[in-house]
CSV table of C-alpha atoms in Angstrom, one decimal:
chain,number,residue,atom,x,y,z
A,1,MET,CA,-31.1,9.4,202.8
A,2,SER,CA,-28.1,10.0,202.2
A,3,ALA,CA,-26.7,13.4,200.6
A,4,PRO,CA,-26.2,13.0,196.9
A,5,GLY,CA,-22.8,12.1,195.8
A,6,PRO,CA,-21.1,13.3,192.8
A,7,LEU,CA,-22.7,12.8,189.3
A,8,PRO,CA,-21.3,10.3,187.1
A,9,GLN,CA,-18.2,11.3,185.0
A,10,SER,CA,-18.5,8.6,182.4
A,11,PRO,CA,-18.3,8.7,178.8
A,12,LEU,CA,-21.3,8.7,176.8
A,13,ALA,CA,-20.8,5.3,175.1
A,14,HIS,CA,-21.2,4.0,178.9
A,15,LEU,CA,-24.2,5.7,179.4
A,16,ARG,CA,-28.1,4.3,178.3
A,17,ALA,CA,-28.2,7.5,176.5
A,18,SER,CA,-26.0,6.2,174.1
A,19,ARG,CA,-28.3,3.3,173.2
A,20,SER,CA,-31.1,5.3,172.5
A,21,ASP,CA,-31.8,5.4,168.4
A,22,PHE,CA,-30.3,9.0,168.4
A,23,GLY,CA,-27.0,7.8,170.4
A,24,ARG,CA,-26.4,4.7,168.3
A,25,ALA,CA,-26.9,6.9,165.0
A,26,LEU,CA,-24.7,9.8,166.4
A,27,ILE,CA,-22.0,7.4,167.5
A,28,ALA,CA,-22.2,5.6,164.2
A,29,ARG,CA,-21.6,8.3,162.1
A,30,LEU,CA,-19.1,10.3,164.6
A,31,PRO,CA,-17.3,7.6,166.6
A,32,GLU,CA,-15.6,10.5,168.7
A,33,TRP,CA,-18.8,11.2,170.5
A,34,ALA,CA,-18.7,7.9,172.3
A,35,GLY,CA,-15.6,9.2,174.5
A,36,ALA,CA,-17.2,12.6,175.0
A,37,LEU,CA,-17.0,13.2,178.5
A,38,PRO,CA,-19.3,15.9,180.5
A,39,VAL,CA,-18.1,19.1,180.3
A,40,GLU,CA,-20.8,20.6,182.7
A,41,GLN,CA,-22.7,19.1,185.6
A,42,HIS,CA,-25.8,20.7,187.7
A,43,VAL,CA,-27.1,19.6,190.5
A,44,ALA,CA,-30.1,20.3,192.7
A,45,ASP,CA,-32.6,19.0,194.8
A,46,GLY,CA,-31.7,15.4,194.1
A,47,ARG,CA,-31.7,15.7,190.5
A,48,GLY,CA,-29.0,16.5,188.3
A,49,VAL,CA,-27.7,17.0,184.8
A,50,THR,CA,-24.4,16.3,182.8
A,51,VAL,CA,-23.6,18.0,179.5
A,52,HIS,CA,-21.5,16.2,176.8
A,53,ARG,CA,-19.9,18.3,174.3
A,54,ARG,CA,-17.4,17.9,171.8
A,55,ALA,CA,-17.0,22.1,171.3
A,56,PRO,CA,-18.1,25.4,172.8
A,57,ASP,CA,-20.0,26.4,170.0
A,58,SER,CA,-21.3,22.8,169.0
A,59,PHE,CA,-24.6,20.8,170.0
A,60,ALA,CA,-24.5,19.0,173.3
A,61,VAL,CA,-26.2,15.9,174.6
A,62,GLN,CA,-27.9,16.6,178.0
A,63,VAL,CA,-28.4,13.7,180.5
A,64,ARG,CA,-30.9,13.9,183.2
A,65,TRP,CA,-30.1,12.1,186.7
A,66,ARG,CA,-32.2,11.4,189.7
A,67,TRP,CA,-30.7,10.6,193.1
A,68,ASN,CA,-32.6,7.3,194.7
A,69,GLY,CA,-30.8,8.0,198.1
A,70,ALA,CA,-27.9,5.4,197.4
A,71,HIS,CA,-26.9,6.3,193.6
A,72,TRP,CA,-27.9,8.6,190.7
A,73,ASP,CA,-30.1,6.6,188.0
A,74,GLU,CA,-30.0,7.9,184.5
A,75,GLY,CA,-32.9,9.7,183.2
A,76,GLU,CA,-33.9,10.9,179.9
A,77,SER,CA,-31.5,12.7,177.5
A,78,ASP,CA,-32.0,15.3,175.1
A,79,VAL,CA,-30.1,17.5,172.6
A,80,VAL,CA,-29.3,21.1,173.1
A,81,PRO,CA,-28.4,22.8,169.8
A,82,GLY,CA,-25.3,24.9,169.7
A,83,SER,CA,-26.0,28.6,169.0
A,84,VAL,CA,-24.5,32.1,168.6
A,85,VAL,CA,-26.8,34.7,169.5
A,86,GLY,CA,-25.8,38.3,169.2
A,87,LEU,CA,-26.9,42.1,168.1
A,88,ARG,CA,-25.3,43.1,164.6
A,89,LEU,CA,-25.3,46.3,163.2
A,90,VAL,CA,-24.0,47.3,159.8
A,91,LEU,CA,-22.8,50.8,159.9
A,92,ASP,CA,-22.1,53.4,157.1
A,93,ASP,CA,-20.3,56.5,158.5
A,94,VAL,CA,-20.9,55.8,162.3
A,95,ARG,CA,-17.6,54.8,164.6
A,96,PRO,CA,-17.9,51.6,166.2
A,97,ASP,CA,-16.8,53.4,169.6
A,98,THR,CA,-19.8,55.8,169.1
A,99,VAL,CA,-22.1,52.6,169.2
A,100,THR,CA,-20.2,51.3,172.1
A,101,ARG,CA,-20.4,54.4,174.4
A,102,ALA,CA,-24.0,54.8,173.4
A,103,LEU,CA,-25.1,51.2,174.4
A,104,GLY,CA,-22.6,50.6,177.3
A,105,LEU,CA,-21.9,47.2,176.0
A,106,PRO,CA,-19.0,45.7,175.1
A,107,PRO,CA,-18.6,44.5,171.3
A,108,THR,CA,-17.6,40.9,170.4
A,109,ARG,CA,-16.2,42.2,167.3
A,110,ALA,CA,-16.2,45.7,165.7
A,111,PHE,CA,-14.6,47.6,162.9
A,112,ALA,CA,-15.3,50.9,161.1
A,113,LYS,CA,-16.3,51.4,157.2
A,114,GLY,CA,-12.6,52.1,155.7
A,115,ASP,CA,-10.5,49.9,158.0
A,116,VAL,CA,-8.1,47.7,156.3
A,117,GLY,CA,-8.8,44.0,156.9
A,118,PRO,CA,-5.9,42.1,158.4
A,119,ILE,CA,-6.2,39.2,155.9
A,120,ALA,CA,-7.2,40.5,152.5
A,121,GLY,CA,-5.5,44.2,153.2
A,122,VAL,CA,-8.5,45.5,151.4
A,123,ALA,CA,-10.5,48.6,152.9
A,124,ARG,CA,-13.7,47.3,154.2
A,125,ARG,CA,-16.6,48.8,152.6
A,126,GLU,CA,-18.9,48.7,155.6
A,127,GLY,CA,-18.6,48.8,159.4
A,128,LEU,CA,-19.5,46.5,161.7
A,129,TRP,CA,-20.5,46.3,165.4
A,130,ILE,CA,-21.4,43.0,167.1
A,131,HIS,CA,-22.2,42.1,170.9
A,132,GLU,CA,-22.9,38.3,171.5
A,133,VAL,CA,-24.7,37.2,174.6
A,134,MET,CA,-24.1,34.3,177.1
A,135,ARG,CA,-21.2,33.0,174.9
A,136,GLY,CA,-20.3,29.3,175.2
A,137,ALA,CA,-23.7,28.9,177.4
A,138,CYS,CA,-25.3,25.4,176.9
A,139,CYS,CA,-28.8,26.4,176.9
A,140,PHE,CA,-31.2,26.9,174.2
A,141,PRO,CA,-31.1,29.6,171.6
A,142,GLU,CA,-34.6,31.2,172.7
A,143,GLU,CA,-32.9,31.8,175.9
A,144,LYS,CA,-30.2,34.0,174.5
A,145,VAL,CA,-32.4,36.0,172.5
A,146,LEU,CA,-34.5,36.9,175.7
A,147,ASP,CA,-31.5,37.6,177.1
A,148,LEU,CA,-30.5,39.9,174.5
A,149,LEU,CA,-33.8,41.9,174.0
A,150,ALA,CA,-34.1,42.3,177.8
A,151,THR,CA,-30.9,43.9,177.8
A,152,LEU,CA,-31.9,46.3,174.8
A,153,ARG,CA,-35.1,47.1,176.4
A,154,ALA,CA,-33.0,48.5,179.2
A,155,CYS,CA,-30.6,50.2,177.4
A,156,ASP,CA,-31.5,54.1,177.5
A,157,GLY,CA,-29.1,54.6,174.3
A,158,TRP,CA,-31.0,51.9,171.9
A,159,ARG,CA,-33.0,54.5,170.3
A,160,ASP,CA,-30.5,56.9,169.6
A,161,VAL,CA,-28.3,54.2,167.8
A,162,VAL,CA,-31.0,52.4,165.8
A,163,GLY,CA,-32.3,55.9,164.7
A,164,ARG,CA,-28.9,57.0,163.3
A,165,ALA,CA,-28.7,57.4,159.5
A,166,GLY,CA,-25.3,55.7,159.5
A,167,VAL,CA,-26.7,52.3,160.8
A,168,ARG,CA,-27.6,50.8,157.5
A,169,TRP,CA,-29.2,47.3,159.3
A,170,ALA,CA,-29.6,46.6,162.9
A,171,GLY,CA,-30.7,43.0,163.8
A,172,VAL,CA,-30.6,39.8,165.9
A,173,THR,CA,-28.5,37.0,164.4
A,174,LEU,CA,-29.0,33.3,165.3
A,175,LYS,CA,-26.4,30.6,164.4
A,176,LEU,CA,-27.7,27.3,164.9
A,177,ARG,CA,-25.8,23.9,165.1
A,178,ALA,CA,-28.0,20.8,165.6
A,179,PRO,CA,-27.0,17.0,164.5
A,180,ILE,CA,-28.4,15.5,161.3
A,181,GLU,CA,-30.0,12.7,163.7
A,182,ARG,CA,-32.2,15.5,165.3
A,183,PRO,CA,-33.0,18.6,163.4
A,184,PHE,CA,-33.8,21.6,165.5
A,185,ALA,CA,-36.8,23.9,165.3
A,186,LEU,CA,-36.8,27.4,166.5
A,187,ALA,CA,-39.5,28.5,168.6
A,188,LEU,CA,-40.2,32.2,169.2
A,189,ASP,CA,-43.3,33.1,171.0
A,190,ALA,CA,-45.3,36.2,169.9
A,191,LYS,CA,-43.9,38.5,172.6
A,192,VAL,CA,-40.4,38.0,171.2
A,193,LEU,CA,-41.8,38.7,167.9
A,194,GLU,CA,-43.5,41.9,168.9
A,195,ASP,CA,-40.2,43.0,170.9
A,196,LEU,CA,-38.3,42.7,167.9
A,197,VAL,CA,-40.8,45.1,166.0
A,198,ALA,CA,-40.8,47.6,168.6
A,199,LEU,CA,-37.0,47.6,168.9
A,200,ALA,CA,-36.8,48.0,165.1
A,201,LEU,CA,-34.5,44.7,164.9
A,202,ALA,CA,-34.5,42.6,161.8
A,203,LEU,CA,-34.1,38.5,162.5
A,204,ASP,CA,-31.4,36.7,160.7
A,205,VAL,CA,-31.0,32.7,161.2
A,206,GLU,CA,-28.5,30.6,159.9
A,207,ALA,CA,-28.8,26.8,160.7
A,208,THR,CA,-26.0,24.2,160.2
A,209,ALA,CA,-26.4,20.2,160.3
A,210,GLU,CA,-23.5,18.7,161.7
């Protein structure tokens, strides 16, 4: 059996996935998806995956392939919702750099209470510190939540931060984007929910249909 060749780089319209009920409905509503080329590909042990996505924070169509010894056969396809998952801290009189030092994590965005916003030019009434995980990764949001919780469980400074009087709110935020044709249901198992409680974290979910 010959070694697998490169995965097909065909646009979505040239694949069997585009002729499924979901694919036809998606392209009819959003014709630009017809030309969506793979933005990622993964190959291992004669199996492959191509990922078709229009933007880094959008949902993706994931197509599975199998090497038959001569060429790649297209298999099933599924939708991976776009997701942004992060730790969000709302601050009163706690400086964001104090949080950064205590956690040893770089903030994705941070500003202090009283800082002047760049657009409105008005002093902010509360501080904010956000650390997002696996940014732009094409994976299910549950995987990102697990990654974030594992990071916090291993963080010696977490209890000190979340216990401060000036930390008004601490939580895991999830922003989900899924196609209208295939709504997404978030499924967090009991262990994840137990971890959220043990780490004194709220859960905030925002879902958008594209």
